[in-house]
Amino acid sequence: MSEESPYPLAGLRVLDLSTGIAGPYATKMLVDAGADVIKIEGPKGDPLRRFSSSGQDLSQRDGALFQFLNGGKRSVDWDLDLPADREAFLRLAQTADLVVESGGAGWLEARGVDFETLRRRNPALSLVSVSPYGRTGPWATRPATDFTLQAEVGSTAYRGLPERGPVHAGGRLGEYAAGSAVAVAVLATWRSARASGVGLHADVSMLEALCLSFTTYHDLFGQFVPGVAIPMALETPSIEPCKDGWIGLCTYTGQQWKDLCALMGRPDVGEDERFYDGSARMQHLDFILDVIHGWTKTQTMAEVTELAGLMRIPVSPIGDGKSVLEFDQFRERGVFVDHPDGFKAPRPPYQVHGMPVPAYRKAPELGADRDAIEASLPASSASDAAIDESGVKPAFDGLRVIDLTAFWAGPYATCLLSTLGADVVKVESIQRPDGMRFAGAVPSEALWETAPIFHGANLSKKGITLNLDAEEGKAILRRLLEDADVVIENFSARVMENFGFTWEVLHEINPRLISVRMPAWGLDGPWKDRTGFAPNVEQASGLAWITGYEDMPLIPRGVCDPLGGMHTVHALAMGLLERERTGEGMLVEVPLVEPALNMAAEQVIEWTAYGAFLERRENRGPVASPQAVFVTKPSATETRYEKKHVALAIETDEQWHALVERLGRPAWALDASYATEAGRRAAEDAIESELAAWFAEQDCDEVVDRLLAVGVPAATLVNGYMISPNPQLEARGFRRPLTHAVTGEMLYAGLPFTLSNDAANVYAWAAPTMGQHNREVLQGELGLSDEELAELERKQVIGTRPAFDV
């Protein structure tokens, strides 16, 4: 942090070689906190400059999405294939803290600017790479897109109706997931280098980022129930029709479902214990939809919102590029702001209360800052001296975190912190355990210990139980907070106050304590007391609006939870820098909906920049054409859930020509208009019909291999429970063996990136069993006696199993 600037990342210099969405989104987050980001594009510029989802004729203008992602950066148009420009880049790297790039395997090496070369110029410089599969492994050079990667992680195959076919999550959402992972990788490298003086290389794999965000630890489910496939399905209820539009509902718990059934006048359905399980509702879908629609279609959206809200049933409107601008919650909180390039955009998705942030600035013209930067370059300097990495430690080493979070977004944030060195103490109660202990739990004698999602999101944490409704539990929490750096929770806005832990009380307990809060909708505004889960956030933000069938929006299925968790880690890091500056703790607020609104920003940007209203196009998208899912030749034992599908995405004219050759140059494919994206997009129905007939005669895995061999992005739709074995994930060590006290050894997904020094990350132990570390923390750290622990157990202030029958 610069002494002259109040912004947390003032003084941080970043060289941004990335293009598209993922890398630029991460470096935008750095600009939004005051960093100096220099975009090095090459003489043709970032291709995103010429992109618009609605196909606008941009002429000489830059696209609005490019401007949103690159506002406030500086630009040089160096061609790193030219020796003079390469040397200028290396000299600039001598002054930088970080390089971000998206060139893929071999790209840096081919230009003589690989990590070792950069380190010789600047040993403290860190490098973050992002590519579809990572820079190493057997698939490192495999062609891929967001669309085909969603297929490969098992996301696409389980979204939709079996009779209508699977659909992907729209809006290039996977690229934003990768960008969020890049933002965490930036912290993992830079914070470590800041302490040790030794730069690190983080290699982000988009495939790994999607494994962690587009499925709910389905790979772990596959280990718990080997040989079982997850069927294609919808959530019920989810996005339902009213008299005047769509409304979003969510019933994660059996009680919420019972309450909704009572509200709908069908308590008999609510009392049927079969339907507590969403998968059972899917098996009786026609009946369940008749029940739901029999009520929702008689109500207005406002009526459903009011009635569901009174019963604490999670409910939300369905947002799109126009309506989100009018939602009272977002208007009152000032979420959307005027961008100086002439459109509206969401603000940065977090607030560190009391910390100033720079206003949005215009995006640079290509090469606008070349002369000024070249005039300030230092003399060339390099060293071949060995770099001592013995002092490398994880980015959050020594940070003490009291974790009150539950479900997915909050636990995933603290899981990232624990994996990057923080000492995380997870607090739950036997009266109200983390709900993810039961979501999708595999039947067992200790059901609360066999839920894959809980396992996946709680690695390397200590687990204790405290009843915060009891004065003894509150007193113990106070003692834990006295020596903590961070307390984090994702309750609705009123819960901490109801426990008696207002910000003022927390600050009195520990003036240096940072309180991180992750309510669904924010700490103020008309929605602040509404219950909200990930489906509601996806419904309200616009993410669901561009996902699904043309006549039926669908939720992306929870992706905003892990993305919200990654943004929370970034926000906390900014809070830690602010504490360095002021010596005081502060409140950090990350409403789950605001990262989601940033992921969906393109809808608002296109509407306010061009008057273009983006809608669902099922499996079609704005980047590739054709882009679709095709059914291949059936096998003898195939069921409706086991149809083999191929995801195909043609992004370039060269890929189209390669596809035509692989098809055998049929007459229909030789139409001259198909040689350009515009021509193919105008004939999508005809092209997809011909391709469907061809794929129907092909073996699924064989045809994918043949297409990949000629550079055509294609992927088999994988069932999420069966993603492993996967040679790419195995080669990169994405899954680590850890032993759980109840379930034994399993393979757990780690970070969505590799680090050049293993000392920079921690995989200590599997998720804690309930109250597993009560004695270690309460007795070993706080000094409670055996007698005191026994009394707390007798009063059920602490315990090691739920206080209710399971």
Tab-separated table of N, CA and C in Angstrom, residues 28 66-67 149 355 421 453 469 499 622 670 772:
chain	number	residue	atom	x	y	z
A	28	LYS	N	-9.365	-6.380	-13.202
A	28	LYS	CA	-10.328	-5.324	-12.880
A	28	LYS	C	-10.512	-5.225	-11.372
A	66	PHE	N	-15.732	-4.952	-22.919
A	66	PHE	CA	-14.296	-4.686	-22.796
A	66	PHE	C	-14.063	-3.468	-21.912
A	67	GLN	N	-14.833	-2.432	-22.118
A	67	GLN	CA	-14.639	-1.204	-21.334
A	67	GLN	C	-14.917	-1.436	-19.855
A	149	LEU	N	-16.179	-27.038	-21.583
A	149	LEU	CA	-15.703	-27.320	-20.226
A	149	LEU	C	-16.859	-27.591	-19.272
A	355	MET	N	-13.309	2.280	4.050
A	355	MET	CA	-12.182	2.289	3.110
A	355	MET	C	-12.615	2.893	1.785
A	421	GLY	N	-3.317	-21.365	4.411
A	421	GLY	CA	-2.528	-21.183	5.621
A	421	GLY	C	-3.223	-20.635	6.836
A	453	ILE	N	-20.912	-32.496	0.273
A	453	ILE	CA	-20.693	-31.052	0.157
A	453	ILE	C	-20.008	-30.522	1.409
A	469	ASP	N	-27.225	-19.554	21.657
A	469	ASP	CA	-28.413	-19.109	22.384
A	469	ASP	C	-28.185	-19.156	23.896
A	499	PHE	N	-28.016	-12.366	18.388
A	499	PHE	CA	-27.108	-13.046	19.313
A	499	PHE	C	-26.430	-12.052	20.280
A	622	PRO	N	-23.132	-16.388	-27.670
A	622	PRO	CA	-22.710	-15.247	-28.476
A	622	PRO	C	-21.318	-15.368	-29.075
A	670	LEU	N	-20.653	-27.006	-47.613
A	670	LEU	CA	-19.802	-26.214	-48.503
A	670	LEU	C	-20.454	-24.911	-48.917
A	772	GLN	N	-15.315	-32.128	16.760
A	772	GLN	CA	-14.083	-32.920	16.821
A	772	GLN	C	-12.976	-32.226	17.613
